[in-house]
C-alpha positions as semicolon CSV with decimal commas, in nm:
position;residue;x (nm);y (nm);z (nm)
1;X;1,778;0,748;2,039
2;X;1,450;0,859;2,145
3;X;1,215;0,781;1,852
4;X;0,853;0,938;1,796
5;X;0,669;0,748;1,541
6;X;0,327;0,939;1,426
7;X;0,035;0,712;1,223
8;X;-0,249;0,973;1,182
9;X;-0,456;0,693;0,934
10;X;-0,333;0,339;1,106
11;X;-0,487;0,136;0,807
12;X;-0,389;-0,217;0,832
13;X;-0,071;-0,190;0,610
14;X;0,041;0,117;0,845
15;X;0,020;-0,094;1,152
16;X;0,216;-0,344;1,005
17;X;0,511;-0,174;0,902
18;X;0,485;0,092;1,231
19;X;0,524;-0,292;1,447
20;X;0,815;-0,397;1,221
21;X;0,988;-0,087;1,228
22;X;1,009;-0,120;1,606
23;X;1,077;-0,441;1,628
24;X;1,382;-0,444;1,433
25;X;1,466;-0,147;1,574
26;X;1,415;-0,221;1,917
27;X;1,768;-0,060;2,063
28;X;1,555;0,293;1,990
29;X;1,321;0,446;2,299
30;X;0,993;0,478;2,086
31;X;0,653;0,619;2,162
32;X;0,385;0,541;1,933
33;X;0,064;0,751;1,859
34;X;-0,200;0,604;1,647
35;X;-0,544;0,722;1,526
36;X;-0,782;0,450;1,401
37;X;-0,858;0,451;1,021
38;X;-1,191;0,610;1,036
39;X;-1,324;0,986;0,925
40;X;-0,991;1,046;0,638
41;X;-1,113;1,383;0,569
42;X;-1,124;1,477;0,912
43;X;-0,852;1,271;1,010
44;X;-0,559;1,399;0,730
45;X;-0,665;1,757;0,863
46;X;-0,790;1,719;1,228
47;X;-0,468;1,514;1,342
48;X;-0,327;1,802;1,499
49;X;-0,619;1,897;1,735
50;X;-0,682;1,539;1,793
51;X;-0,302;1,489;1,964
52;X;-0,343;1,835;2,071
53;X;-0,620;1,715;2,313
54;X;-0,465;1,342;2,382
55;X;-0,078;1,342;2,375
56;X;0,061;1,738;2,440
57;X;0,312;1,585;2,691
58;X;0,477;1,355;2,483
59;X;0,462;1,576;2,153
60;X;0,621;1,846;2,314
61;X;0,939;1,628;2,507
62;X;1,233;1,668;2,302
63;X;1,316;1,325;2,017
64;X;1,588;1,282;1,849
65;X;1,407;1,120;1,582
66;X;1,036;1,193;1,441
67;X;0,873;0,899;1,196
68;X;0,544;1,028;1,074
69;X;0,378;0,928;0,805
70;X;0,229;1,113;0,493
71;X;-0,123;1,138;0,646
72;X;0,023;1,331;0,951
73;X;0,052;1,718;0,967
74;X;0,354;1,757;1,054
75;X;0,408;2,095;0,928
76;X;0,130;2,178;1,174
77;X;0,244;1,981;1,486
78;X;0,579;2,148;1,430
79;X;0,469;2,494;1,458
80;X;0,248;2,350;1,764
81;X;0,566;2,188;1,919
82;X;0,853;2,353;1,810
83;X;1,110;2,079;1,998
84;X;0,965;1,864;1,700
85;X;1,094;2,042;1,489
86;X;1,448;2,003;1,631
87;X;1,482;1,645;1,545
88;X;1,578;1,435;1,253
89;X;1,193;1,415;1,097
90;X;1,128;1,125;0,837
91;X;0,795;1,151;0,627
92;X;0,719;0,791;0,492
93;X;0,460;0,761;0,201
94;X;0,244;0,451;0,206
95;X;0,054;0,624;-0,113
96;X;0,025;0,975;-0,192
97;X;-0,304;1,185;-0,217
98;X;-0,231;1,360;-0,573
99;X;-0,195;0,966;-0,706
100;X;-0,520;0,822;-0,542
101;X;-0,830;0,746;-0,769
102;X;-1,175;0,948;-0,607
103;X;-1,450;0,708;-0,622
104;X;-1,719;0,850;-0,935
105;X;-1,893;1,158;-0,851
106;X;-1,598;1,295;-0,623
107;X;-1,426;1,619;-0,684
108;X;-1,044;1,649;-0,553
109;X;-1,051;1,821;-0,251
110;X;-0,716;2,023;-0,150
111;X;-0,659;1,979;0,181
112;X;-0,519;1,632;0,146
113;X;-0,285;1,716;-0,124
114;X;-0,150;2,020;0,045
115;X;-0,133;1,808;0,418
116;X;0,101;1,582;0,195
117;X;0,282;1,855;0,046
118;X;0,325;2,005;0,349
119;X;0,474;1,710;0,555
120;X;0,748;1,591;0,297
121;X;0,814;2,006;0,285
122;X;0,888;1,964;0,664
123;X;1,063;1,667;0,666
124;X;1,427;1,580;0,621
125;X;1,352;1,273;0,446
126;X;1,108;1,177;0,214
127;X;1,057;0,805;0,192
128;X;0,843;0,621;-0,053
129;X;0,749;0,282;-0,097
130;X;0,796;0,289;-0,476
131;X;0,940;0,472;-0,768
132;X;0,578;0,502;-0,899
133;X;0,523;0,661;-0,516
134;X;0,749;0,894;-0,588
135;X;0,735;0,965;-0,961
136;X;0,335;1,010;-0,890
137;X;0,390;1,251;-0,630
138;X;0,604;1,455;-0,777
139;X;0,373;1,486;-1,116
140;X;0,080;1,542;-0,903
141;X;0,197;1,795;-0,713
142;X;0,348;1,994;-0,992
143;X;-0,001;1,933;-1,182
144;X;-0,143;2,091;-0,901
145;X;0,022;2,372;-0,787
146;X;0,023;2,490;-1,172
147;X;-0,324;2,562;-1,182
148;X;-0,310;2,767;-0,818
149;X;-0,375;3,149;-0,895
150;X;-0,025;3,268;-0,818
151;X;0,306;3,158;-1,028
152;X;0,502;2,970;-0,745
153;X;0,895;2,839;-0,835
154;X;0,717;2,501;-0,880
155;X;1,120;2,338;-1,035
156;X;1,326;2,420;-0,766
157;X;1,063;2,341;-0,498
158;X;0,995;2,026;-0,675
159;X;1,398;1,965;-0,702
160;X;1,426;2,045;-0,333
161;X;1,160;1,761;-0,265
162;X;1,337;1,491;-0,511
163;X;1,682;1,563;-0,371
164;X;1,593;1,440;-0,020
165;X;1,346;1,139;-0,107
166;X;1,391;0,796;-0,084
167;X;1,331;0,438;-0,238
168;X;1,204;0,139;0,067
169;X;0,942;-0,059;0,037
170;X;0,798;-0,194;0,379
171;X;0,918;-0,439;0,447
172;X;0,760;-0,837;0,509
173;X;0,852;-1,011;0,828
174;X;1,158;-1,289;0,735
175;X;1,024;-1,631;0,628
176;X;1,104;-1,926;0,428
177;X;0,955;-1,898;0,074
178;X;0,727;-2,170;-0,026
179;X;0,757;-2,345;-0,370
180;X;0,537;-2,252;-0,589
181;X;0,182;-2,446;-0,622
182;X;0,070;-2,605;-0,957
183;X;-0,315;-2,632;-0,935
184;X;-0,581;-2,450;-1,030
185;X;-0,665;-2,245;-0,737
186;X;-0,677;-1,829;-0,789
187;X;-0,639;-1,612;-0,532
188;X;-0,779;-1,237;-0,529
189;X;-0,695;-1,107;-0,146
190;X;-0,724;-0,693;-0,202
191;X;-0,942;-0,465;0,008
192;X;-1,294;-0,506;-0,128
193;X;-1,311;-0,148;-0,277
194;X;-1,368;0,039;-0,633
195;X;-0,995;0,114;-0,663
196;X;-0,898;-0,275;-0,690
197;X;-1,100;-0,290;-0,985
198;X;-1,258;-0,621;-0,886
199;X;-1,528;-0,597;-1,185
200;X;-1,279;-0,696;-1,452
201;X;-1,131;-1,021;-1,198
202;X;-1,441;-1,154;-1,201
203;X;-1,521;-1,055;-1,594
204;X;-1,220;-1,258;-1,643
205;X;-1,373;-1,550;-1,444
206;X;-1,694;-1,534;-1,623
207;X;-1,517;-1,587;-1,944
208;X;-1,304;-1,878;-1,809
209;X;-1,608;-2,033;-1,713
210;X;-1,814;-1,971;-2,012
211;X;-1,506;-2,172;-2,211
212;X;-1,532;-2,457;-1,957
213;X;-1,171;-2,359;-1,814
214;X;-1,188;-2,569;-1,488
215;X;-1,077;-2,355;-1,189
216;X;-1,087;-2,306;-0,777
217;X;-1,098;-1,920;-0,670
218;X;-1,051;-1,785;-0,313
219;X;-1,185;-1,463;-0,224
220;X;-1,069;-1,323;0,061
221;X;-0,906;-0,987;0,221
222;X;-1,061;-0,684;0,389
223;X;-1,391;-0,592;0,400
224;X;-1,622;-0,260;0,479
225;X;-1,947;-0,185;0,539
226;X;-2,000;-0,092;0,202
227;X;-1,868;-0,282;-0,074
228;X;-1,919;-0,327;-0,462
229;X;-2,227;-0,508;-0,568
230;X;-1,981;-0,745;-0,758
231;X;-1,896;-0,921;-0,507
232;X;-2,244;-1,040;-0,411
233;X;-2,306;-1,131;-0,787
234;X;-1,996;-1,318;-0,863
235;X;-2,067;-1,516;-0,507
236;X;-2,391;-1,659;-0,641
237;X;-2,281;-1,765;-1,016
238;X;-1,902;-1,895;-0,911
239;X;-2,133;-2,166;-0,693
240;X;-1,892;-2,498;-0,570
241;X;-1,586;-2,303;-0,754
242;X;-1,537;-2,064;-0,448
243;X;-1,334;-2,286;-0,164
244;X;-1,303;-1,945;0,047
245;X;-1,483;-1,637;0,075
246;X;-1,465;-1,302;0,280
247;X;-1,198;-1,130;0,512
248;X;-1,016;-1,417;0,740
249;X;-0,872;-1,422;1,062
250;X;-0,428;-1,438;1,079
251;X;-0,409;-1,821;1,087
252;X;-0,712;-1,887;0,834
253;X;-0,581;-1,636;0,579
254;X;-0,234;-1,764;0,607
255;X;-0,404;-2,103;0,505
256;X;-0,581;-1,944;0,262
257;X;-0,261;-1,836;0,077
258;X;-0,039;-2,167;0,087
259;X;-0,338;-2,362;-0,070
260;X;-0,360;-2,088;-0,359
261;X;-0,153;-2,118;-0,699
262;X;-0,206;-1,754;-0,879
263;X;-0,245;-1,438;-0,705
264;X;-0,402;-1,168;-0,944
265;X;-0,425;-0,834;-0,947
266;X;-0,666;-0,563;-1,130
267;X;-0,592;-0,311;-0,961
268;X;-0,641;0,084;-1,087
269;X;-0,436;0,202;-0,789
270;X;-0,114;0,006;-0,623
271;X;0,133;0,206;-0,474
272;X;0,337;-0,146;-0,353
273;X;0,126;-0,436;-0,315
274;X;0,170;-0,598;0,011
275;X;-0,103;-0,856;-0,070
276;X;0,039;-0,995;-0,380
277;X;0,396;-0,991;-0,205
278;X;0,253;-1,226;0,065
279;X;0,066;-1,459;-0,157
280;X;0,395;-1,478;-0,323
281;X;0,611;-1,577;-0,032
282;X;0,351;-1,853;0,029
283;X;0,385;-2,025;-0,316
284;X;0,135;-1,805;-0,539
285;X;0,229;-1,707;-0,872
286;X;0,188;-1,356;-0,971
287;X;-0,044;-1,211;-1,235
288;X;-0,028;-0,835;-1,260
289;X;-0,113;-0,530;-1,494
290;X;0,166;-0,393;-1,658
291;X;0,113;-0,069;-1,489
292;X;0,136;0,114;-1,170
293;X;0,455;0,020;-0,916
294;X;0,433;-0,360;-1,049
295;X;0,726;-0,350;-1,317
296;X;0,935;-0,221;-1,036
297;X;0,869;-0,557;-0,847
298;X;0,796;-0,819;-1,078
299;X;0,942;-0,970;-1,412
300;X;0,756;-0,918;-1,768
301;X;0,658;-1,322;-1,777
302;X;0,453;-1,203;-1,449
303;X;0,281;-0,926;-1,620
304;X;0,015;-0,911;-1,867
305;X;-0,105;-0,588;-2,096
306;X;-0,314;-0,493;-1,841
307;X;-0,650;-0,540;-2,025
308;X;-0,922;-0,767;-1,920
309;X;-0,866;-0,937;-2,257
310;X;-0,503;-1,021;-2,193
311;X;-0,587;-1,100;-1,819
312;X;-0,809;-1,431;-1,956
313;X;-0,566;-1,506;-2,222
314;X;-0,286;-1,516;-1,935
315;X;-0,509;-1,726;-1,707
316;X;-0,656;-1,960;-1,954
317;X;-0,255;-2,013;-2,067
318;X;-0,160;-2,105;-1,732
319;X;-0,477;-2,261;-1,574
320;X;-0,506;-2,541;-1,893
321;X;-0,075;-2,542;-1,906
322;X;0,075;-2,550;-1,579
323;X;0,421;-2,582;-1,701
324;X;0,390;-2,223;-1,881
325;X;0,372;-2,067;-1,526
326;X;0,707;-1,847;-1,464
327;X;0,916;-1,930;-1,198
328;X;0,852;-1,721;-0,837
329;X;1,045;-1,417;-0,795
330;X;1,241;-1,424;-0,449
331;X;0,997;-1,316;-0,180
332;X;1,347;-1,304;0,031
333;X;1,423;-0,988;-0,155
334;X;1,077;-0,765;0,025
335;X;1,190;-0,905;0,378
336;X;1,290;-0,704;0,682
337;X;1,688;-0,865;0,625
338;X;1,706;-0,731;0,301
339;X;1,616;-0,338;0,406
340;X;1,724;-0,308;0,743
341;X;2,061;-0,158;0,676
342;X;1,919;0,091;0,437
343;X;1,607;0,190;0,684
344;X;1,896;0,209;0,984
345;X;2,101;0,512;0,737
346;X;1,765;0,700;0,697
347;X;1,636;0,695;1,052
348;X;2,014;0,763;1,205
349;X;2,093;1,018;0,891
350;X;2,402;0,835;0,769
């Protein structure tokens, strides 16, 4: 098969599964176009001209499979290439725009949630990461379109756009599982950003502290050029208590993780998790909000209220009692061996 795979926003997640999905796929003839993460306003609209300018030849050869995912307009680049639209066209959703928290002082804006819309519209296949993917989407979008000035048959388009999606997560590369840890290290490895709600994490540490609860914390995961002011604050009262800090390179996060005991999570906006997932298959138990995709992934004894109040009585629980800690769930379950045979029906249309 001759496979087109389209990343108009190749975050770091993105790249990930776009390299995995090749490499266990490898018996497919793929071409890959990629635009760096930068400029998402221009970027979820622009994509078209962009490829337009850099890549007509290949768009316009004929595939018999298209992978693009939700950032991409496709609708667009199939009216631009109409041999596109011949082949079997799989939309995948990383996180959808009608679910995603605007940082304060932001107004929505439409042409991301219609550039979504308009893709799993044009696809054959709809694939999300996560029933909450999904679920949110599909709100969203009815939310949405019921305020636009013309009444539009918002059930059976909506029913047209559940009947053809999909359930797989992306998937982590295989590896051995490593028992679980039973120190007192935490780990917070998220992107450094509003919508990880890292002002209640370190709330929660503050309070620890202020009890005397003796604990380690590592820091880590991407950064930007702009970042809370938390994070700068927190640095300076943690003191000797931080043993890592700041984004790290493959090897040194990897070390980061298997010397860690308790990954938590604050987030506001988690459409799967990959970072919690990985600190899990490296020995980290889990500590997320009851909210979002996590009860899809992880069991209740995993999962606290989802208040800051709840978070410290979780943490003080298992920091000053090590044998309340549940057991690990089974990383082997979000591996590449345990989805293959169910990403091979979509992209082959069995």
């Amino acid at each position: 098969m001759k496979a087109l795979l389209l990343s108009a926003y190749a975050a770091m997640s993105h790249r990930h599964w776009a390299e995995g999905l090749q490499q266990q796929f490898a018996e497919f003839d793929w071409r890959c176009l990629a635009l760096p993460p930068r400029h998402f306003s221009w970027r979820i609209r622009g994509n078209p001209l962009t490829w337009l300018g850099q890549a007509s030849e290949c768009l316009a050869d004929e595939h018999d499979l298209v992978v693009a995912t939700s950032m991409v307009d496709l609708a667009t680049l199939v009216g631009l290439f109409p041999s596109l639209g011949r082949a079997r066209k799989v939309v995948y959703f990383h996180e959808n725009q009608f679910a995603y928290p605007l940082p304060k002082g932001q107004r929505v804006q439409a042409e991301p949630l219609m550039v979504n819309l308009y893709a799993a519209l044009a696809a054959d296949v709809v694939v999300f990461n996560s029933a909450h993917n999904r679920d949110s989407f599909l709100v969203g979008a009815r939310t949405f379109l019921s305020r636009m000035p013309e009444r539009l048959p918002l059930s059976a388009l909506l029913s047209r756009l559940a009947e053809k999606a999909v359930i797989l997560p992306v998937p982590l590369p295989e590896q051995t599982p490593r028992p679980a840890g039973r120190g007192r290290r935490l780990l917070w490895n998220h992107r450094w950003e509003y919508d990880k709600n890292p002002e209640m994490f370190f709330a929660a540490l503050q309070t620890l502290a202020n009890r005397g609860i003796e604990f380690e914390v590592a820091v880590v995961g991407q950064q930007f050029r702009d970042q809370p002011p938390i994070f700068e604050a927190a640095r300076a009262w943690l003191g000797d208590r931080v043993v890592s800090w700041g984004e790290q390179p493959g090897d040194a996060y990897r070390e980061v993780l298997d010397g860690a005991d308790i990954v938590v999570s604050t987030t506001d906006h988690e459409f799967q998790g990959l970072a919690v997932m990985e600190a899990v298959t490296h020995g980290c138990v889990p500590l997320v909000p009851e909210r979002l995709c996590f009860p899809e992934y992880y069991p209740p004894e995993c999962r606290y209220a989802g208040d800051q109040a709840a978070l410290e009585a979780r943490l003080a629980e298992w920091l000053t009692q090590p044998a309340t800690r549940p057991a690990l769930p089974d990383a082997r379950a979000w591996q590449w061996p345990a989805w293959r045979a169910a990403y091979r029906d979509v992209l082959r249309g069995a």
